[in-house]
XYZ file of C-alpha atoms in Angstrom:
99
model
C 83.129 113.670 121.670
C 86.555 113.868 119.577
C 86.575 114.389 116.092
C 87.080 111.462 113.520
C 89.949 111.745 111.205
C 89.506 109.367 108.353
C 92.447 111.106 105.788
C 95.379 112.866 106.414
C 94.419 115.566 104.026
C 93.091 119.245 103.884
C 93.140 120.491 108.089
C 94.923 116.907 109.595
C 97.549 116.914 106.496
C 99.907 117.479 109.120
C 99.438 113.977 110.773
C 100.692 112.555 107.226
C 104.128 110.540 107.758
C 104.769 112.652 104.054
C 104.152 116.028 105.666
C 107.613 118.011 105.101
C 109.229 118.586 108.698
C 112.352 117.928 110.288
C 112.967 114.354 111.628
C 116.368 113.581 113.662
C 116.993 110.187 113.458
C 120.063 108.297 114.988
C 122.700 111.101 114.029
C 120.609 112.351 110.807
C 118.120 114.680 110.305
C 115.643 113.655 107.271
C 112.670 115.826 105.503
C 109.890 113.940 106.989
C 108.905 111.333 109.090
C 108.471 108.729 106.056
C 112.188 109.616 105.075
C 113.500 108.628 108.826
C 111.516 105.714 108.909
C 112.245 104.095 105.538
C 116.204 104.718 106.402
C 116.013 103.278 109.531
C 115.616 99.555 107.412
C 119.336 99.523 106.426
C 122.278 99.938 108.814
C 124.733 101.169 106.107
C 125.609 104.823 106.943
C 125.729 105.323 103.166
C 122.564 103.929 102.162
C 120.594 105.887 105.207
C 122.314 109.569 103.813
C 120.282 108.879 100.241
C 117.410 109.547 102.357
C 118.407 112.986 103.600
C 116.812 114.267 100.184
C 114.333 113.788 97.879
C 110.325 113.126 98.123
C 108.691 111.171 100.651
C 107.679 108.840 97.358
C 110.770 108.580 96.496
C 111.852 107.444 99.719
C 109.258 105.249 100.308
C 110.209 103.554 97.020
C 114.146 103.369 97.523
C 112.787 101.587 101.068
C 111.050 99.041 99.320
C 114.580 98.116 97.308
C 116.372 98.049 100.384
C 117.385 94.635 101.720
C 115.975 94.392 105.472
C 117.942 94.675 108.376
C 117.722 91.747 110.423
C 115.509 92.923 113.125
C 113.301 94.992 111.232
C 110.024 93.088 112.044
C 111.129 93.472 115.922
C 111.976 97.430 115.592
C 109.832 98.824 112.949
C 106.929 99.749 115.573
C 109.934 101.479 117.759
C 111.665 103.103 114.998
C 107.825 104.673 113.848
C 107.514 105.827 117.398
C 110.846 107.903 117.883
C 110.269 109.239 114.497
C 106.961 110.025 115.298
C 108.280 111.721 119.046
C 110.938 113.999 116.945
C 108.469 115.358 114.374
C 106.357 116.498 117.159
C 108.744 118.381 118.909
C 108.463 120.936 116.524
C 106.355 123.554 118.267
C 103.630 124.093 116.092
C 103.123 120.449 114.914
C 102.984 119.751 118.680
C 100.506 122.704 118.880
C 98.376 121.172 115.741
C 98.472 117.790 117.352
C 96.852 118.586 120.890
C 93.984 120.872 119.063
């Protein structure tokens, strides 16, 4: 029987959407998954390279003052899942994930 994960801390801190690793995103590559993903709700090329840097909290709270892109509520789950797809094509998060 598989093993429950109920936080993303300690041994499965890895599966955290904050956990530093390199995300390429639509012609960028961001620190983390939560930096892709938060950059993915504006279309402005400008806007999107303020999320090559910083924290994942600071990302997530520059996302929440971004005005939406039109068809986020019909891309978000898509834009989660390619994010998600690049950050495990590093190796050894790939590794980590199949354990």
């Amino acid at each position: 029987m598989p093993k429950e994960i109920n936080s993303f801390k300690g041994e499965y801190s890895f599966l955290s959407n904050f956990k530093k690793c390199s995300v390429a995103f639509e012609g960028l590559t961001y620190p983390s998954v939560e930096h892709a993903f938060q950059a993915a709700k504006t279309l402005n090329s400008e806007k999107r390279l303020n999320f090559t840097k910083g924290s994942p909290v600071c990302a997530k709270a520059m996302g929440r003052r971004l005005k939406l892109r039109e068809d986020w509520e019909e891309i978000k789950d898509s834009v989660m899942y390619a994010c998600l797809k690049s950050k495990f094509q590093n190796a050894e998060m790939r590794e980590k994930l199949i354990a």
